[in-house]
Coordinates of C-alpha atoms in Angstrom, one line a residue:
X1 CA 23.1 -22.1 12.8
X2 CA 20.9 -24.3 10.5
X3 CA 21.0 -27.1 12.8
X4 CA 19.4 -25.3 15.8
X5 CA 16.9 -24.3 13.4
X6 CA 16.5 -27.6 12.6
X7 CA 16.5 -28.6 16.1
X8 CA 13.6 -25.4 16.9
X9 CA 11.1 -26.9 14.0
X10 CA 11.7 -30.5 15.6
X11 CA 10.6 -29.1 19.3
X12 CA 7.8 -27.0 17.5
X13 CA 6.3 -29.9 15.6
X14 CA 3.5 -30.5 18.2
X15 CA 2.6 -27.1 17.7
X16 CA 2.4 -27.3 14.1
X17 CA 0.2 -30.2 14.1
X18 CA -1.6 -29.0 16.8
X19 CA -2.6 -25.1 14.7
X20 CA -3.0 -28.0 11.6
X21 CA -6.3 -29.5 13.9
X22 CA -7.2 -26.5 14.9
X23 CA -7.8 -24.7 11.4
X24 CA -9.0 -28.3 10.3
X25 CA -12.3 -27.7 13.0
X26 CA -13.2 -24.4 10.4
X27 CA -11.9 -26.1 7.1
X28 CA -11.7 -29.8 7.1
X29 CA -9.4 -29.9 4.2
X30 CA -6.9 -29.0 6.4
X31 CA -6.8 -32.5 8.3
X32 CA -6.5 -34.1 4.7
X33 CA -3.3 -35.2 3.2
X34 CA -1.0 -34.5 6.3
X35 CA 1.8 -37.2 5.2
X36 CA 2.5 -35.1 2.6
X37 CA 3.0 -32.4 4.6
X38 CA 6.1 -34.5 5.5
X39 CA 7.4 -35.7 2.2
X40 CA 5.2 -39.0 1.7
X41 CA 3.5 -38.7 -1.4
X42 CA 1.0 -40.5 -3.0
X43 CA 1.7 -39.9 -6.8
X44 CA 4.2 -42.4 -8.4
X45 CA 8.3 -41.0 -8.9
X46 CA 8.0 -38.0 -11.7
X47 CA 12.0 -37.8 -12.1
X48 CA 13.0 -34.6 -14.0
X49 CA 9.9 -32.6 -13.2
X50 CA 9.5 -28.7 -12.4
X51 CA 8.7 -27.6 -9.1
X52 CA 6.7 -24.4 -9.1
X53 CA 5.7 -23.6 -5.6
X54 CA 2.9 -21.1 -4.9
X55 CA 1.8 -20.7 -1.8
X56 CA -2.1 -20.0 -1.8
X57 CA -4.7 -18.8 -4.1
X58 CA -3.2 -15.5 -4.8
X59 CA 0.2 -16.6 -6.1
X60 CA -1.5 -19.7 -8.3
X61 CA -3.6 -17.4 -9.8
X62 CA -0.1 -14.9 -10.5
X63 CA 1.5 -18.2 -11.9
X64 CA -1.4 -19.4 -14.2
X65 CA 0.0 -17.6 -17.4
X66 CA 3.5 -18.9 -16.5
X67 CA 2.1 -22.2 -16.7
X68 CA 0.4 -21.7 -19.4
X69 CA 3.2 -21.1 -21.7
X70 CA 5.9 -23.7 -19.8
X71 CA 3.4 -26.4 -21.0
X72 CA 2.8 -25.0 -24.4
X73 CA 6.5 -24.4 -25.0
X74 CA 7.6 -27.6 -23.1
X75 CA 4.6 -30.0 -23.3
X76 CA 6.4 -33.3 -22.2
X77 CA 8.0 -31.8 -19.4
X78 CA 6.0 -32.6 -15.8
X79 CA 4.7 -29.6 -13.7
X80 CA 4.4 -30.2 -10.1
X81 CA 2.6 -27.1 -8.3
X82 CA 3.0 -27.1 -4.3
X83 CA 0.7 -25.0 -2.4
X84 CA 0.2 -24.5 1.5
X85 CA -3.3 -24.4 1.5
X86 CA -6.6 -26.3 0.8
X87 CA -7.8 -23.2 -0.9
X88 CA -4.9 -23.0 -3.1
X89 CA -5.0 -26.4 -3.6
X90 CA -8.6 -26.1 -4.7
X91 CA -7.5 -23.5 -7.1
X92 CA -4.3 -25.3 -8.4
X93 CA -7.5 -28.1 -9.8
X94 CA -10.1 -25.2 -11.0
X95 CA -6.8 -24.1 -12.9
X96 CA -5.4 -27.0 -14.2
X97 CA -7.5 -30.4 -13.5
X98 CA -5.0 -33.3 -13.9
X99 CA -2.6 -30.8 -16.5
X100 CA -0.1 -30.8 -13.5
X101 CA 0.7 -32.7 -10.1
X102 CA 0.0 -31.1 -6.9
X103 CA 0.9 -32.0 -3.8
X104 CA 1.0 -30.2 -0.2
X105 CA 4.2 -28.2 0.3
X106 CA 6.9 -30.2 3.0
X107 CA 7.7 -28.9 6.1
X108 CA 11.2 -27.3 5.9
X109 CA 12.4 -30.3 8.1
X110 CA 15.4 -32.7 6.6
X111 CA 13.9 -35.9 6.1
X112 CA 10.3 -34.1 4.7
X113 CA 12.1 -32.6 2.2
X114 CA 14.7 -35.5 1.6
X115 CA 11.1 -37.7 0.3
X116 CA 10.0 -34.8 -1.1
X117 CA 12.7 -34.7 -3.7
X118 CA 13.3 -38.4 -3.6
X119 CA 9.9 -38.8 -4.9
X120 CA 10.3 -36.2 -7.6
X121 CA 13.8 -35.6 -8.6
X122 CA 13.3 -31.8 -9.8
X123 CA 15.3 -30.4 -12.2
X124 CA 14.6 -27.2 -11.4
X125 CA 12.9 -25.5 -8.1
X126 CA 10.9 -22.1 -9.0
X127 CA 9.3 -20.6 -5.6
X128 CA 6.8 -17.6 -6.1
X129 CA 7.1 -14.1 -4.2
X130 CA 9.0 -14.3 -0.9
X131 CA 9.4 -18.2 -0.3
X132 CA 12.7 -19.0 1.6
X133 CA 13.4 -22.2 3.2
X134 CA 16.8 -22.6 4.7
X135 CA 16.9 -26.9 4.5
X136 CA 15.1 -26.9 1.5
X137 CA 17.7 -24.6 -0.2
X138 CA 20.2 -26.6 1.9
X139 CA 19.6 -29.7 0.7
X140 CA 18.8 -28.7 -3.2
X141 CA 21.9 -27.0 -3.4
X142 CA 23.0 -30.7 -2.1
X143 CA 21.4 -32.2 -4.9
X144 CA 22.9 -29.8 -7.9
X145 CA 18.9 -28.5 -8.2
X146 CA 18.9 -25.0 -9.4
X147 CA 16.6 -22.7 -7.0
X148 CA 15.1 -19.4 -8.9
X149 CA 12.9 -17.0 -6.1
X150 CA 10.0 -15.8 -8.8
X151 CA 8.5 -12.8 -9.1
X152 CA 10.3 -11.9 -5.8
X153 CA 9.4 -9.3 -3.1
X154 CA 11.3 -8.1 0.1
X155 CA 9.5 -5.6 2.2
X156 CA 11.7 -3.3 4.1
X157 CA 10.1 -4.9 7.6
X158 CA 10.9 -7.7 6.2
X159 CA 14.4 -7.6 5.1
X160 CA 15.2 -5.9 8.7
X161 CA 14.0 -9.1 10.4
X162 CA 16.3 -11.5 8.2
X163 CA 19.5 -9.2 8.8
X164 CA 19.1 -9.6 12.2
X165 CA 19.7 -13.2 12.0
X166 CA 23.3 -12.1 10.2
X167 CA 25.5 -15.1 9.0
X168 CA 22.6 -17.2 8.7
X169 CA 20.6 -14.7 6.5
X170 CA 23.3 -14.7 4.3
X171 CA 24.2 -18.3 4.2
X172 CA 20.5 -19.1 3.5
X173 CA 19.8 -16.5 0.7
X174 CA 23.2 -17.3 -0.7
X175 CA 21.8 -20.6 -1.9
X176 CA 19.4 -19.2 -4.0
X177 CA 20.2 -19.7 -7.8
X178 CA 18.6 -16.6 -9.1
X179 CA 16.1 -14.0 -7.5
X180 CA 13.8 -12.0 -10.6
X181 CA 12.9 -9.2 -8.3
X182 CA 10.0 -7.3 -8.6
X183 CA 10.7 -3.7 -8.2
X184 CA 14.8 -2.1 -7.7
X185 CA 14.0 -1.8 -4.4
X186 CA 13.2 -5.2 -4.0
X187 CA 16.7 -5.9 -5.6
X188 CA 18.6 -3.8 -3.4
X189 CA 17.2 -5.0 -0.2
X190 CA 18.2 -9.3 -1.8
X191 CA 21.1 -7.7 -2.5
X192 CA 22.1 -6.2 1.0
X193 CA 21.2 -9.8 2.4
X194 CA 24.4 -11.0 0.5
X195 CA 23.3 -11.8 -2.6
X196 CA 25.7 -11.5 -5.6
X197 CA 24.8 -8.6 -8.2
X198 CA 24.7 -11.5 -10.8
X199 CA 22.4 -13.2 -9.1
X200 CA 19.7 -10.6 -8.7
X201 CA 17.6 -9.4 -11.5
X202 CA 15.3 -7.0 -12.1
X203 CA 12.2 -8.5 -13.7
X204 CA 8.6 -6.5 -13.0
X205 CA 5.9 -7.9 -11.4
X206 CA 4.2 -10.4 -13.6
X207 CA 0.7 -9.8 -12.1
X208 CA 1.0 -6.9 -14.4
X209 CA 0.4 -9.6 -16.9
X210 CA -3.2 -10.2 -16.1
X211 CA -5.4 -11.5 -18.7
X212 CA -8.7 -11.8 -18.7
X213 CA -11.3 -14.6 -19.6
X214 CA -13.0 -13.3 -23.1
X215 CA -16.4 -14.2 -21.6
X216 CA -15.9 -12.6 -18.3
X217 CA -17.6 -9.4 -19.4
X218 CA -20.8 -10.8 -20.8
X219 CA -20.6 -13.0 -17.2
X220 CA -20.5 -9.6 -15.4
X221 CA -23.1 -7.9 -17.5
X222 CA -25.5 -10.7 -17.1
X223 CA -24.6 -10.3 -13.2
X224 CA -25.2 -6.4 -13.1
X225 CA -28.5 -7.3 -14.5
X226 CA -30.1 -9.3 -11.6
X227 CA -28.8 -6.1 -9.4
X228 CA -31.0 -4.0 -11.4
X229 CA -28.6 -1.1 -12.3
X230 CA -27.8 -0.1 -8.4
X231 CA -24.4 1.7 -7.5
X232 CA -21.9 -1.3 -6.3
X233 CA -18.8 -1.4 -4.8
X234 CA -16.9 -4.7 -3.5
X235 CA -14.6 -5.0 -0.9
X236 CA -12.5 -7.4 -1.9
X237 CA -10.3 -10.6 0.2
X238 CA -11.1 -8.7 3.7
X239 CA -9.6 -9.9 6.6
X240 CA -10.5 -10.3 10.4
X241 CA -11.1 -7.2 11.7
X242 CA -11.6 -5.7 8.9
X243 CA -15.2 -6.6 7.7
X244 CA -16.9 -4.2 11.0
X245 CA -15.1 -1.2 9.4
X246 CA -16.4 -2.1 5.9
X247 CA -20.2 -2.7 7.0
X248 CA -19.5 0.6 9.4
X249 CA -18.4 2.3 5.7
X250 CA -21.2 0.8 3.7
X251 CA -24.0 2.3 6.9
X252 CA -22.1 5.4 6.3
X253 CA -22.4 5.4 2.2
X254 CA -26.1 4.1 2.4
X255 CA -26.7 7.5 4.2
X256 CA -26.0 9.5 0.9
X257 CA -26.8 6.2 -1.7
X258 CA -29.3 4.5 -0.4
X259 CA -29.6 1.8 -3.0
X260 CA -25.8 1.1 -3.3
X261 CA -25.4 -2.5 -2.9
X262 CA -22.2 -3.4 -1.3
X263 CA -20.2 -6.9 -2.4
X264 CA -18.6 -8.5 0.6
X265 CA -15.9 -10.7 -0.3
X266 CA -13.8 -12.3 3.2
X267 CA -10.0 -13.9 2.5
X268 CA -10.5 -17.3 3.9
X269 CA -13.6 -19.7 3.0
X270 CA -13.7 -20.7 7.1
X271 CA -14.6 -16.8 7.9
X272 CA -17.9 -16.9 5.9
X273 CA -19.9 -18.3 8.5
X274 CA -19.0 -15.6 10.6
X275 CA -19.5 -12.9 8.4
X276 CA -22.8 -14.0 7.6
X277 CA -23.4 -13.6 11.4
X278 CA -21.8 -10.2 11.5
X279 CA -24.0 -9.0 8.8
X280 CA -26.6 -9.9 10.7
X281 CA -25.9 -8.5 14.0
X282 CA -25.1 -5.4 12.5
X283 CA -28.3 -4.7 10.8
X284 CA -27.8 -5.5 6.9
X285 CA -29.7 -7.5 4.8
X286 CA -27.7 -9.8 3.3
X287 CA -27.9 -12.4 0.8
X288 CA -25.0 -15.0 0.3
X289 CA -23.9 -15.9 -3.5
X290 CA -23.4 -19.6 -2.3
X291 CA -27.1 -20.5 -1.7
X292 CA -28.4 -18.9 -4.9
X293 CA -30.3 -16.5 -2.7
X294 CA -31.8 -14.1 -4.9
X295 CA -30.1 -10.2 -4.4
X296 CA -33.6 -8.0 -4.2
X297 CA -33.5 -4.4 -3.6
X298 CA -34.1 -4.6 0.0
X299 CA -31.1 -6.3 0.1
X300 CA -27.8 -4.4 1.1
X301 CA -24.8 -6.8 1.4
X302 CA -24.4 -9.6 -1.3
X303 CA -21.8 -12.2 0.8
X304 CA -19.8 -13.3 -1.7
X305 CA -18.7 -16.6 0.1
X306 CA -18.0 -18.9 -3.6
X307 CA -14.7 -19.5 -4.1
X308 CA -13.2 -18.5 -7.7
X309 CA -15.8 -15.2 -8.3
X310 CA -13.5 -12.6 -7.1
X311 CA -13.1 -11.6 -10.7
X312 CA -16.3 -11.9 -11.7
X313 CA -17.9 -9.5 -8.7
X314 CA -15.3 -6.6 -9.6
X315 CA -16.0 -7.1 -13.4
X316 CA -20.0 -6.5 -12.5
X317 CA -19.0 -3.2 -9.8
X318 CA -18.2 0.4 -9.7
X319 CA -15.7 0.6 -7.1
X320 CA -13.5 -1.9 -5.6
X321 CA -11.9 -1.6 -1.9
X322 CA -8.7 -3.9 -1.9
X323 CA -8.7 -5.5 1.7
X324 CA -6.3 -6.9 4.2
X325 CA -4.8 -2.7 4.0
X326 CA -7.2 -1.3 7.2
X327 CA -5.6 -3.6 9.6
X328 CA -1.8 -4.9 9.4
X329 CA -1.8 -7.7 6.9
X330 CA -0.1 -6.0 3.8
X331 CA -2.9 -5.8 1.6
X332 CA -3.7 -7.9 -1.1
X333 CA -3.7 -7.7 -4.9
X334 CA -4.1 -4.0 -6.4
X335 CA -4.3 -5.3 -10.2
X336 CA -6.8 -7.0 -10.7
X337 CA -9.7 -4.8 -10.6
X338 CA -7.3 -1.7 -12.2
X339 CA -7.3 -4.3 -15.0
X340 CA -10.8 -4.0 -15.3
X341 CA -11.0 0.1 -15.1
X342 CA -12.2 0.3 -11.8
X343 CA -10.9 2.7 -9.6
X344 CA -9.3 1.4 -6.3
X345 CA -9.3 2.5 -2.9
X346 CA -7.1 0.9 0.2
X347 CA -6.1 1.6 3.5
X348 CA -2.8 2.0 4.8
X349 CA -0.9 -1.0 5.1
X350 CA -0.1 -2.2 1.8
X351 CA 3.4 -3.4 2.3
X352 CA 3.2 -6.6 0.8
X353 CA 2.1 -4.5 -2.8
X354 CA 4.2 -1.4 -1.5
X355 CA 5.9 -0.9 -5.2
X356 CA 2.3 -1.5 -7.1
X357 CA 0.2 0.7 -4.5
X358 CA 2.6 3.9 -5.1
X359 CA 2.6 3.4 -8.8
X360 CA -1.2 3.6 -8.5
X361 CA -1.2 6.2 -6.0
X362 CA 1.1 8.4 -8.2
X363 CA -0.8 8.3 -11.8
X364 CA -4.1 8.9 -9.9
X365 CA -5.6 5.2 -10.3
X366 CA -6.5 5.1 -6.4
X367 CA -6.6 6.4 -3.2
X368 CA -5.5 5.4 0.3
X369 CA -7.6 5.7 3.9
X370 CA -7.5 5.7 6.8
X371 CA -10.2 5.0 8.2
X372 CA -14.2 3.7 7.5
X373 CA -15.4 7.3 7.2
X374 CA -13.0 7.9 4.7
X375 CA -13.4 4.8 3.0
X376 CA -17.2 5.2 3.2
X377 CA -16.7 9.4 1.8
X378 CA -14.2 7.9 -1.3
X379 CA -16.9 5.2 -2.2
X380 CA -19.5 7.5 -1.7
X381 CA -18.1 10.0 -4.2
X382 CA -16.8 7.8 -6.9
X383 CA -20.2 5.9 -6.8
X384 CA -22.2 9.2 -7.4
X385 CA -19.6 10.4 -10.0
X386 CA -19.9 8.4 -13.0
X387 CA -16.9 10.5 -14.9
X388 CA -14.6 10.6 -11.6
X389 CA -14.2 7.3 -11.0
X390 CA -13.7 6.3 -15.3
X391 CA -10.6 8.8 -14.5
X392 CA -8.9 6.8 -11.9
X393 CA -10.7 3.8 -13.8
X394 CA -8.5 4.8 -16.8
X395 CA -5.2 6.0 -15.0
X396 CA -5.2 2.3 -13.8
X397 CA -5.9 0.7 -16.9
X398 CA -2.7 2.6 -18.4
X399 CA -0.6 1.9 -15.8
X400 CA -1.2 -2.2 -16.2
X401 CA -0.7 -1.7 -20.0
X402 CA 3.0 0.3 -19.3
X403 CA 4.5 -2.2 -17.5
X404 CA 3.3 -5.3 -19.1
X405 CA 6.6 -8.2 -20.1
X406 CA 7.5 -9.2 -16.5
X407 CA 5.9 -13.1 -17.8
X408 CA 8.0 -13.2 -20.7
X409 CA 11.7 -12.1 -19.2
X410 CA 10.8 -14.7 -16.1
X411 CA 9.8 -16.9 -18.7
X412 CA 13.0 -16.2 -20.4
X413 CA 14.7 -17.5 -17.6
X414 CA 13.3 -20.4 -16.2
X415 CA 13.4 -21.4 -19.9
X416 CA 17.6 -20.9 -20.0
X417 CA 17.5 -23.2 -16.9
X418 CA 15.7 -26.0 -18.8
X419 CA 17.6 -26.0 -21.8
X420 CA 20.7 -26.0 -20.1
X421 CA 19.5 -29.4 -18.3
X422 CA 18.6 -30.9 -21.5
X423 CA 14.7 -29.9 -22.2

């Protein structure tokens, strides 16, 4: 069955390059570097490197203590970090500078991914979260290049779809060297995709490994400052559709808080623009972080359209909202601000953080809406109640400490790997 998948991504390649042009009119980084996109690289041969790919901004970030230690531990071997995205691309630099190679992920066609690995001979292939190609695994397991699915998650949606496509769910997953599953559940569902029990291991999530810059709270209190000591709450990497019901929320909470200052943070750099406009239409003064434009307190939406401040804005707020959950996306990471004691509120679909949302839920470190009223009635209440939310603030911080080690057994592995190949 590969090669009539082969043969579908062949026919679809207009397509591709056609979606390629059209996000490049809203981000022009995406018309940049296409050849790579099909295996030619620019960077000279790097034979015997490690291939760590990680998607977008979310999963580079995740991976940033991994690669942390791989260089300290191994610092002569060469990192190469893949992303599909300018934005993760951008991030992959912020992160790293010139510490490690990046290039543009290949297009799961044969010959891209032939000059992909002709160009850097990996000795080993780690691929973040839920990343599986069936010619790339194909043609590494070809090329004797062990394949190890990182910090790996399989929604239940998800692993439905893939069993649908029967044999060629299992041959394709069956190429995978190892899978360090997030959660049991995730285990059991790689597992009933015909996976080998020895193959599948239960490692935790390592964004329960989040640490944070020593100088991010002085940045934050210098922050709070110039916002002159009003309630905040941000919502955080919102998605389309989703920003009306957050500024129809924040209307909602000004009723009963009339200086609360709300934090708007979209998912993707090209929806700015827009946002800006639909703050505006709606009726909010707004200021955006990316001209310097100074947040006054007539001013009731703060756009926060920088890349690389997520962190910093929920290290300064009271509340945090986690977006892409009020409209079917699968929500977006839960961690981050219950690492910095704030409590969390999302809406319903969190699939993609379905393990990590429940946990939360369960030891009372968030809640989950519906709806912009009840989003707007949970900010409302935590923002007026300085002791409730420090409770769920609290709940959250323990349940990041309690399950803290994921790095270090995935480190663990991807270290037996290395020193099997002569590291």
């Amino acid at each position: 069955m590969r090669p009539l998948y082969t043969f579908i991504l062949y026919l679809s390649l207009p397509l591709v390059l056609a979606r390629l042009y059209w996000r490049s009119l809203k981000n022009p980084d995406y018309r940049r570097r296409i050849p790579e996109r099909f295996g030619r690289l620019s960077t000279p041969m790097v034979k015997g490197c490690l291939w760590l790919h990680t998607v977008s901004v979310g999963e580079t970030q995740a991976a940033e203590p991994l690669v942390r230690r791989l260089q300290k531990q191994f610092p002569d071997l060469p990192i190469v970090l893949t992303t599909t995205t300018p934005t993760g691309s951008d991030r992959v630099k912020r992160l790293f500078g010139d510490s490690v190679i990046h290039t543009y992920f290949p297009y799961d066609l044969p010959f891209a991914i032939n000059g992909f690995l002709k160009t850097l001979q990996p000795r080993l292939l780690v691929m973040m979260e839920t990343e599986v190609w069936p010619n790339l695994l194909a043609l590494c397991e070809r090329q004797s290049i062990p394949t190890v699915l990182a910090n790996a998650r399989l929604s239940e949606r998800s692993a439905r779809g893939y069993a649908r496509l029967g044999p060629f769910t299992r041959e394709t997953f069956g190429r995978i060297g190892l899978v360090a599953a997030q959660s049991p559940a995730d285990a059991e569902r790689f597992l009933g995709l015909g996976l080998p029990s020895d193959r599948v291991r239960v490692t935790g999530s390592i964004k329960f490994d989040i640490r944070l810059p020593a100088s991010l709270r002085e940045q934050a209190e210098a922050m709070r400052r110039t916002w002159d000591g009003r309630p905040v709450w941000v919502a955080a990497s919102t998605r389309e559709g989703e920003d009306e019901q957050v500024l129809d929320a924040h209307r909602k909470v000004l009723r009963a808080l009339p200086e609360a200052l709300l934090v708007l943070v979209p998912r993707h750099p090209e929806r700015f623009d827009r946002v800006a406009l639909l703050c505006q239409r709606e009726g909010f003064v707004a200021a955006r972080r990316s001209t310097g434009e100074a947040c006054g307190p007539g001013t009731r939406v703060l756009l926060g359209d920088t890349m690389g401040e997520l962190t910093l804005f929920l290290a300064a707020a009271d509340v945090a909202f986690v977006g892409g959950s009020l409209v079917p996306t699968g929500g977006h990471n839960v961690l981050e601000p219950a690492a910095l004691g704030l409590p969390v509120v999302f809406g319903p679909h969190m699939f993609n953080f379905a393990m990590i949302s429940r946990m939360l839920l369960a030891e009372g470190a968030a809640l989950e809406v519906t709806s912009a009223a009840a989003l707007a009635q949970v900010v409302t209440s935590w923002l007026a109640d300085a002791s409730l939310r420090a409770r769920f603030g609290e709940n959250g911080l323990r349940v990041v400490e309690a399950n803290r080690g994921a790095l270090e057994r995935l480190f663990d592995i991807i270290r037996g790997y290395l020193t099997i190949r002569g590291i």
